[in-house]
Amino acid sequence: MNTLDARGYSCPEPVIMTKKAVEKGLPLTVLVDSMTPVNNITRFAVNAGYKVSHKPAGDDFEITISK
Amino acid sequence: MIQTVDFFPPIVDDPYTFGQIAAANAISDIYAMGGVPKLAMNLICFPSCLDLKIMEEILQGGYSKVIEAGAIIAGGHTIEDNEPKYGLCVTGYAHPKEILANSTAREGDILVLTKSLGTGILSSAAMAEILPEKDYKVMVGMMSHLNKYAQEAMMPCRPSACTDITGFGLLGHAFEMAHGSGLTIELFSDHVPALPKALELAREGVIPGGAYNNMGYLEKDVEIAKRVPLELSDVMYDPQTSGGLLIAVPEERVEELCSRLTDKGEEAHIIGYTKAFDGKSIRVL
């Protein structure tokens, strides 16, 4: 599975990075450090027709995007 | 006498434009309160490593808006800071009987909004350099546009309440009006003017953190009907810089208000009305 580490970036960078990473193949795991990118990446993935879920990973969040 | 102060870091790259936007935003409070701006003082934070020409351009941008507002600039204060910031402290006058508050709406008032929503989302895309030039122009035009003309159109219609839409978004500022007035505001989502590009960006997940903060603190006070598309409610929470006026006016004056606004070339959107408090401050239908 591809992994993207978008921690430390402020919005909208994580969603822009995710968009590019998705083009390289799914499933994809994205690590982010706050709920704003979780919400933004979820909106992007849902509207692009992908399945998306997230769970806490320590102080961060792990988002999984698949077809 | 009315006094207000507001300043913030650059939201666009061009210093002159930034100055204009910061000034229009700072003066807006005076307009929302039914006043006329008379005197402004510059507040500026500036890094020593930046070319002073940039500061000059920011100040010139601000000056142009203060002059357009019919006020004068009387000095100000500058300090050294890592990141530039600019804004104004503005003094205005209003007749005590004409001062407007955001907490004095009356049951049955109609709500009129004078600028479309979504500039927070657009600025966030502009910062990430993914905003097309034509949308950037629309955004800058809206944010640097003074609420002077909308206010001049509204005053003869004797509004019951007014506020300007800024950081708390439409729903945050509408909540303050509803809560302060002890009423419920019902908004017709189909009539809420959202910039098409902002809706598109919201669907792509380009939404500033401030919009989610607004959603968080308004959670218990706002009810949004299921039929309302998510991107539209996102835009309704979007923090605006130098947003439009939200005007509460008695029903019999609303037609006059809209035609006065339109005559001045301003936007005029009837977006909802007030009713007796029913347990929720805001309902979006």
Short mmCIF file of C-alpha atoms in Angstrom, two decimals:
data_model
loop_
_atom_site.label_atom_id
_atom_site.label_comp_id
_atom_site.label_asym_id
_atom_site.label_seq_id
_atom_site.Cartn_x
_atom_site.Cartn_y
_atom_site.Cartn_z
CA MET A 1 0.00 0.00 0.00
CA ASN A 2 1.23 3.52 -0.85
CA THR A 3 1.76 5.85 2.08
CA LEU A 4 1.83 9.64 2.09
CA ASP A 5 3.11 11.55 5.09
CA ALA A 6 1.40 14.95 5.05
CA ARG A 7 2.06 15.76 8.71
CA GLY A 8 3.42 19.23 9.33
CA TYR A 9 1.76 20.73 6.26
CA SER A 10 -1.04 23.22 6.61
CA CYS A 11 -4.24 23.11 4.54
CA PRO A 12 -4.83 22.97 1.68
CA GLU A 13 -1.38 21.33 1.08
CA PRO A 14 -2.32 17.85 2.42
CA VAL A 15 -5.34 17.55 0.11
CA ILE A 16 -3.29 18.74 -2.89
CA MET A 17 -0.57 16.18 -2.04
CA THR A 18 -3.24 13.49 -1.65
CA LYS A 19 -4.76 14.31 -5.03
CA LYS A 20 -1.36 13.76 -6.68
CA ALA A 21 -0.65 10.58 -4.72
CA VAL A 22 -4.03 9.08 -5.64
CA GLU A 23 -3.08 9.34 -9.32
CA LYS A 24 -0.12 7.03 -8.64
CA GLY A 25 -2.39 4.27 -7.38
CA LEU A 26 -4.79 3.07 -4.72
CA PRO A 27 -5.14 1.99 -1.98
CA LEU A 28 -3.40 4.88 -0.26
CA THR A 29 -2.72 5.67 3.38
CA VAL A 30 -2.31 9.33 4.32
CA LEU A 31 -0.92 10.52 7.65
CA VAL A 32 -2.03 13.97 8.86
CA ASP A 33 -1.71 15.77 12.17
CA SER A 34 -5.10 17.47 12.63
CA MET A 35 -8.79 17.08 11.87
CA THR A 36 -8.87 19.85 9.24
CA PRO A 37 -6.93 17.77 6.65
CA VAL A 38 -8.94 14.68 7.68
CA ASN A 39 -12.15 16.54 6.82
CA ASN A 40 -10.71 18.04 3.64
CA ILE A 41 -9.24 14.78 2.34
CA THR A 42 -12.50 12.96 3.16
CA ARG A 43 -14.48 15.52 1.13
CA PHE A 44 -12.09 15.16 -1.80
CA ALA A 45 -12.15 11.34 -1.73
CA VAL A 46 -15.95 11.06 -1.40
CA ASN A 47 -16.53 13.48 -4.27
CA ALA A 48 -14.00 11.64 -6.43
CA GLY A 49 -15.97 8.43 -5.84
CA TYR A 50 -13.47 6.63 -3.56
CA LYS A 51 -14.01 4.82 -0.28
CA VAL A 52 -12.44 6.63 2.63
CA SER A 53 -12.04 6.09 6.35
CA HIS A 54 -9.86 7.47 9.12
CA LYS A 55 -8.63 6.44 12.56
CA PRO A 56 -6.43 8.02 15.22
CA ALA A 57 -2.75 7.04 15.10
CA GLY A 58 -1.17 8.31 18.28
CA ASP A 59 -1.48 12.11 18.19
CA ASP A 60 -2.00 11.94 14.42
CA PHE A 61 -4.62 10.51 12.08
CA GLU A 62 -4.40 7.81 9.44
CA ILE A 63 -6.68 8.09 6.44
CA THR A 64 -7.23 5.15 4.10
CA ILE A 65 -8.46 5.75 0.56
CA SER A 66 -9.43 2.89 -1.73
CA LYS A 67 -11.52 2.19 -4.83
CA MET B 1 -18.68 58.06 18.14
CA ILE B 2 -17.77 54.53 17.00
CA GLN B 3 -14.28 53.05 17.14
CA THR B 4 -13.00 49.83 15.67
CA VAL B 5 -9.66 48.17 15.01
CA ASP B 6 -8.66 45.23 12.83
CA PHE B 7 -5.41 44.00 11.31
CA PHE B 8 -4.06 40.74 9.89
CA PRO B 9 -1.22 39.13 7.90
CA PRO B 10 -1.21 39.21 4.08
CA ILE B 11 -3.87 37.11 2.39
CA VAL B 12 -2.71 38.03 -1.12
CA ASP B 13 0.82 38.48 -2.51
CA ASP B 14 0.42 41.94 -3.99
CA PRO B 15 1.16 44.53 -1.26
CA TYR B 16 -1.09 47.30 -2.65
CA THR B 17 -4.04 44.89 -2.93
CA PHE B 18 -3.37 43.56 0.57
CA GLY B 19 -3.47 47.15 1.88
CA GLN B 20 -6.79 47.75 0.16
CA ILE B 21 -8.37 44.58 1.51
CA ALA B 22 -7.13 45.14 5.08
CA ALA B 23 -8.45 48.70 5.02
CA ALA B 24 -11.85 47.77 3.53
CA ASN B 25 -12.14 45.06 6.18
CA ALA B 26 -11.23 47.40 9.05
CA ILE B 27 -13.60 50.17 7.96
CA SER B 28 -16.47 47.71 7.46
CA ASP B 29 -17.42 47.61 11.16
CA ILE B 30 -18.26 51.30 11.04
CA TYR B 31 -20.60 50.71 8.09
CA ALA B 32 -22.23 47.73 9.78
CA MET B 33 -23.05 49.98 12.74
CA GLY B 34 -24.65 52.61 10.54
CA GLY B 35 -21.79 55.09 10.97
CA VAL B 36 -19.66 57.25 8.72
CA PRO B 37 -15.88 56.74 8.97
CA LYS B 38 -13.99 59.96 9.69
CA LEU B 39 -10.51 59.18 10.95
CA ALA B 40 -8.14 56.24 10.51
CA MET B 41 -4.74 55.34 11.91
CA ASN B 42 -2.41 52.77 10.39
CA LEU B 43 -1.25 49.73 12.34
CA ILE B 44 1.65 48.01 10.68
CA CYS B 45 4.03 45.20 11.61
CA PHE B 46 6.96 44.80 9.27
CA PRO B 47 10.13 42.67 9.09
CA SER B 48 13.42 44.56 8.86
CA CYS B 49 14.60 42.20 6.08
CA LEU B 50 11.85 43.28 3.63
CA ASP B 51 12.15 46.14 1.17
CA LEU B 52 10.51 49.29 2.55
CA LYS B 53 8.92 49.80 -0.85
CA ILE B 54 6.57 46.93 0.04
CA MET B 55 5.45 48.75 3.19
CA GLU B 56 4.90 51.87 1.13
CA GLU B 57 2.67 49.96 -1.29
CA ILE B 58 0.64 48.40 1.54
CA LEU B 59 0.11 51.86 3.04
CA GLN B 60 -0.85 53.29 -0.35
CA GLY B 61 -3.42 50.54 -0.84
CA GLY B 62 -4.90 51.29 2.58
CA TYR B 63 -4.83 55.01 1.90
CA SER B 64 -6.78 54.59 -1.34
CA LYS B 65 -9.64 52.89 0.53
CA VAL B 66 -9.65 55.40 3.40
CA ILE B 67 -9.95 58.23 0.86
CA GLU B 68 -12.71 56.37 -1.00
CA ALA B 69 -14.49 56.02 2.35
CA GLY B 70 -14.31 59.79 2.77
CA ALA B 71 -12.13 59.59 5.89
CA ILE B 72 -8.61 60.83 6.54
CA ILE B 73 -5.49 59.01 7.74
CA ALA B 74 -3.78 60.59 10.71
CA GLY B 75 -0.52 58.73 11.26
CA GLY B 76 -0.27 55.38 12.97
CA HIS B 77 2.25 53.05 14.50
CA THR B 78 4.81 50.61 13.09
CA ILE B 79 6.66 47.84 14.88
CA GLU B 80 9.16 45.26 13.72
CA ASP B 81 7.79 41.74 13.41
CA ASN B 82 8.73 38.53 11.60
CA GLU B 83 5.62 38.53 9.44
CA PRO B 84 4.02 41.67 7.97
CA LYS B 85 0.60 42.66 9.30
CA TYR B 86 -1.54 45.61 8.42
CA GLY B 87 -4.82 47.15 9.39
CA LEU B 88 -6.49 50.27 10.69
CA CYS B 89 -7.94 51.76 13.79
CA VAL B 90 -11.00 53.64 12.54
CA THR B 91 -13.19 56.26 14.19
CA GLY B 92 -16.61 57.03 12.81
CA TYR B 93 -19.70 58.95 13.75
CA ALA B 94 -23.34 57.98 13.82
CA HIS B 95 -26.43 59.71 15.11
CA PRO B 96 -27.35 57.95 18.39
CA LYS B 97 -30.81 57.17 17.00
CA GLU B 98 -29.35 55.65 13.84
CA ILE B 99 -26.64 53.43 15.34
CA LEU B 100 -27.25 49.84 14.26
CA ALA B 101 -26.54 46.75 16.32
CA ASN B 102 -26.49 43.07 15.37
CA SER B 103 -28.78 42.18 18.31
CA THR B 104 -31.89 44.22 17.53
CA ALA B 105 -33.62 42.25 14.78
CA ARG B 106 -37.40 42.01 15.17
CA GLU B 107 -39.68 39.07 14.59
CA GLY B 108 -40.69 38.85 10.94
CA ASP B 109 -37.72 40.80 9.57
CA ILE B 110 -36.35 39.78 6.19
CA LEU B 111 -32.60 39.18 5.84
CA VAL B 112 -30.65 40.59 2.93
CA LEU B 113 -27.00 39.79 2.16
CA THR B 114 -24.88 42.12 0.02
CA LYS B 115 -21.89 39.99 -1.03
CA SER B 116 -21.63 36.41 -2.24
CA LEU B 117 -19.82 33.91 -0.01
CA GLY B 118 -16.70 31.83 -0.42
CA THR B 119 -13.75 34.24 -0.34
CA GLY B 120 -12.12 32.33 2.55
CA ILE B 121 -12.03 29.17 0.44
CA LEU B 122 -10.76 31.12 -2.56
CA SER B 123 -7.98 32.78 -0.50
CA SER B 124 -6.90 29.43 0.80
CA ALA B 125 -6.66 28.15 -2.82
CA ALA B 126 -4.80 31.34 -3.81
CA MET B 127 -2.23 30.79 -1.04
CA ALA B 128 -1.65 27.28 -2.40
CA GLU B 129 -1.36 28.78 -5.90
CA ILE B 130 -4.17 26.69 -7.34
CA LEU B 131 -6.65 29.52 -7.92
CA PRO B 132 -7.13 30.53 -11.58
CA GLU B 133 -6.45 34.19 -12.38
CA LYS B 134 -10.08 35.01 -13.19
CA ASP B 135 -11.31 33.70 -9.84
CA TYR B 136 -8.49 35.55 -8.08
CA LYS B 137 -9.72 38.78 -9.66
CA VAL B 138 -13.28 38.11 -8.52
CA MET B 139 -12.06 37.41 -4.98
CA VAL B 140 -9.87 40.49 -4.75
CA GLY B 141 -12.60 42.68 -6.22
CA MET B 142 -15.06 41.49 -3.58
CA MET B 143 -12.70 41.72 -0.62
CA SER B 144 -11.48 45.22 -1.45
CA HIS B 145 -14.99 46.53 -2.17
CA LEU B 146 -16.17 48.91 0.56
CA ASN B 147 -19.48 48.28 2.27
CA LYS B 148 -20.02 52.03 2.02
CA TYR B 149 -22.41 51.81 -0.94
CA ALA B 150 -24.48 48.97 0.51
CA GLN B 151 -24.73 50.92 3.75
CA GLU B 152 -25.81 54.11 1.98
CA ALA B 153 -28.51 52.07 0.24
CA MET B 154 -29.69 50.50 3.48
CA MET B 155 -29.87 53.51 5.82
CA PRO B 156 -33.03 55.13 4.35
CA CYS B 157 -34.83 51.78 4.78
CA ARG B 158 -34.44 51.93 8.58
CA PRO B 159 -33.05 48.42 9.12
CA SER B 160 -33.68 46.85 12.54
CA ALA B 161 -30.25 45.23 12.73
CA CYS B 162 -27.08 44.82 10.72
CA THR B 163 -23.77 43.00 10.89
CA ASP B 164 -20.91 42.37 8.51
CA ILE B 165 -19.86 38.86 7.55
CA THR B 166 -16.26 38.20 8.55
CA GLY B 167 -14.36 35.46 10.38
CA PHE B 168 -17.32 33.52 11.78
CA GLY B 169 -18.85 33.05 8.34
CA LEU B 170 -22.49 33.64 7.40
CA LEU B 171 -23.76 31.14 9.96
CA GLY B 172 -21.61 32.50 12.80
CA HIS B 173 -22.68 36.09 12.25
CA ALA B 174 -26.31 35.09 11.62
CA PHE B 175 -26.16 33.16 14.90
CA GLU B 176 -24.96 36.28 16.75
CA MET B 177 -27.88 38.20 15.28
CA ALA B 178 -30.43 35.51 16.13
CA HIS B 179 -29.08 34.87 19.62
CA GLY B 180 -28.62 38.55 20.44
CA SER B 181 -32.15 39.31 19.28
CA GLY B 182 -33.70 36.26 21.03
CA LEU B 183 -35.06 34.95 17.73
CA THR B 184 -34.69 32.07 15.29
CA ILE B 185 -33.32 32.81 11.83
CA GLU B 186 -34.44 30.60 8.96
CA LEU B 187 -32.21 30.68 5.90
CA PHE B 188 -33.26 29.48 2.46
CA SER B 189 -30.20 27.58 1.26
CA ASP B 190 -31.34 27.86 -2.38
CA HIS B 191 -31.09 31.64 -2.11
CA VAL B 192 -27.72 31.82 -0.35
CA PRO B 193 -25.25 33.25 -2.89
CA ALA B 194 -22.14 31.07 -3.08
CA LEU B 195 -19.35 31.71 -5.56
CA PRO B 196 -19.39 28.74 -7.99
CA LYS B 197 -15.60 28.34 -7.69
CA ALA B 198 -15.90 28.16 -3.89
CA LEU B 199 -18.45 25.33 -4.18
CA GLU B 200 -16.14 23.49 -6.57
CA LEU B 201 -13.14 23.91 -4.24
CA ALA B 202 -15.20 22.82 -1.23
CA ARG B 203 -16.04 19.58 -3.06
CA GLU B 204 -12.31 19.10 -3.60
CA GLY B 205 -11.59 19.59 0.09
CA VAL B 206 -9.94 23.02 -0.17
CA ILE B 207 -11.56 24.46 2.95
CA PRO B 208 -9.72 26.61 5.50
CA GLY B 209 -9.43 25.38 9.09
CA GLY B 210 -11.45 28.39 10.26
CA ALA B 211 -14.57 26.98 8.55
CA TYR B 212 -14.28 23.76 10.59
CA ASN B 213 -13.75 25.82 13.77
CA ASN B 214 -16.97 27.69 12.98
CA MET B 215 -18.80 24.37 12.44
CA GLY B 216 -17.49 23.13 15.77
CA TYR B 217 -18.62 26.02 17.90
CA LEU B 218 -22.00 26.40 16.16
CA GLU B 219 -22.85 22.70 16.26
CA LYS B 220 -25.59 22.99 18.91
CA ASP B 221 -27.14 26.20 17.59
CA VAL B 222 -27.43 25.51 13.87
CA GLU B 223 -29.60 22.89 12.20
CA ILE B 224 -29.06 22.25 8.53
CA ALA B 225 -31.67 20.30 6.55
CA LYS B 226 -30.40 17.05 5.03
CA ARG B 227 -31.25 18.23 1.52
CA VAL B 228 -28.62 21.01 1.71
CA PRO B 229 -25.47 19.96 -0.20
CA LEU B 230 -22.39 19.67 2.02
CA GLU B 231 -20.36 22.07 -0.15
CA LEU B 232 -23.05 24.73 0.28
CA SER B 233 -23.08 24.43 4.07
CA ASP B 234 -19.26 24.50 3.99
CA VAL B 235 -19.44 27.84 2.17
CA MET B 236 -21.94 29.12 4.74
CA TYR B 237 -19.37 28.40 7.48
CA ASP B 238 -16.47 29.80 5.44
CA PRO B 239 -14.69 32.71 7.20
CA GLN B 240 -14.93 35.83 5.04
CA THR B 241 -12.50 38.71 4.84
CA SER B 242 -14.29 41.99 4.29
CA GLY B 243 -17.57 40.16 3.62
CA GLY B 244 -20.89 41.83 2.90
CA LEU B 245 -23.55 43.26 5.16
CA LEU B 246 -26.30 41.07 6.58
CA ILE B 247 -29.26 43.38 6.96
CA ALA B 248 -32.48 42.70 8.89
CA VAL B 249 -35.25 44.88 7.58
CA PRO B 250 -39.05 44.92 8.14
CA GLU B 251 -40.87 43.04 5.39
CA GLU B 252 -42.57 46.17 4.02
CA ARG B 253 -39.16 47.80 3.34
CA VAL B 254 -37.38 44.84 1.73
CA GLU B 255 -38.38 45.65 -1.84
CA GLU B 256 -37.16 49.22 -1.43
CA LEU B 257 -33.89 47.98 0.12
CA CYS B 258 -33.19 45.57 -2.74
CA SER B 259 -33.91 48.17 -5.41
CA ARG B 260 -31.73 50.76 -3.65
CA LEU B 261 -28.90 48.21 -3.45
CA THR B 262 -29.27 47.20 -7.08
CA ASP B 263 -29.37 50.86 -8.18
CA LYS B 264 -25.94 51.31 -6.59
CA GLY B 265 -24.62 48.23 -8.36
CA GLU B 266 -24.55 46.18 -5.16
CA GLU B 267 -25.61 42.57 -4.74
CA ALA B 268 -28.97 42.10 -3.00
CA HIS B 269 -29.88 38.57 -1.93
CA ILE B 270 -32.94 37.82 0.19
CA ILE B 271 -31.68 34.81 2.12
CA GLY B 272 -34.06 34.31 5.01
CA TYR B 273 -36.19 35.78 7.78
CA THR B 274 -36.52 35.94 11.54
CA LYS B 275 -39.23 34.30 13.64
CA ALA B 276 -39.99 33.68 17.32
CA PHE B 277 -37.29 31.52 18.94
CA ASP B 278 -38.21 27.85 18.44
CA GLY B 279 -35.35 26.13 20.25
CA LYS B 280 -32.65 26.54 17.56
CA SER B 281 -31.03 29.88 16.71
CA ILE B 282 -30.45 29.01 13.06
CA ARG B 283 -32.29 26.70 10.72
CA VAL B 284 -31.05 26.23 7.18
CA LEU B 285 -33.84 24.95 4.97
#
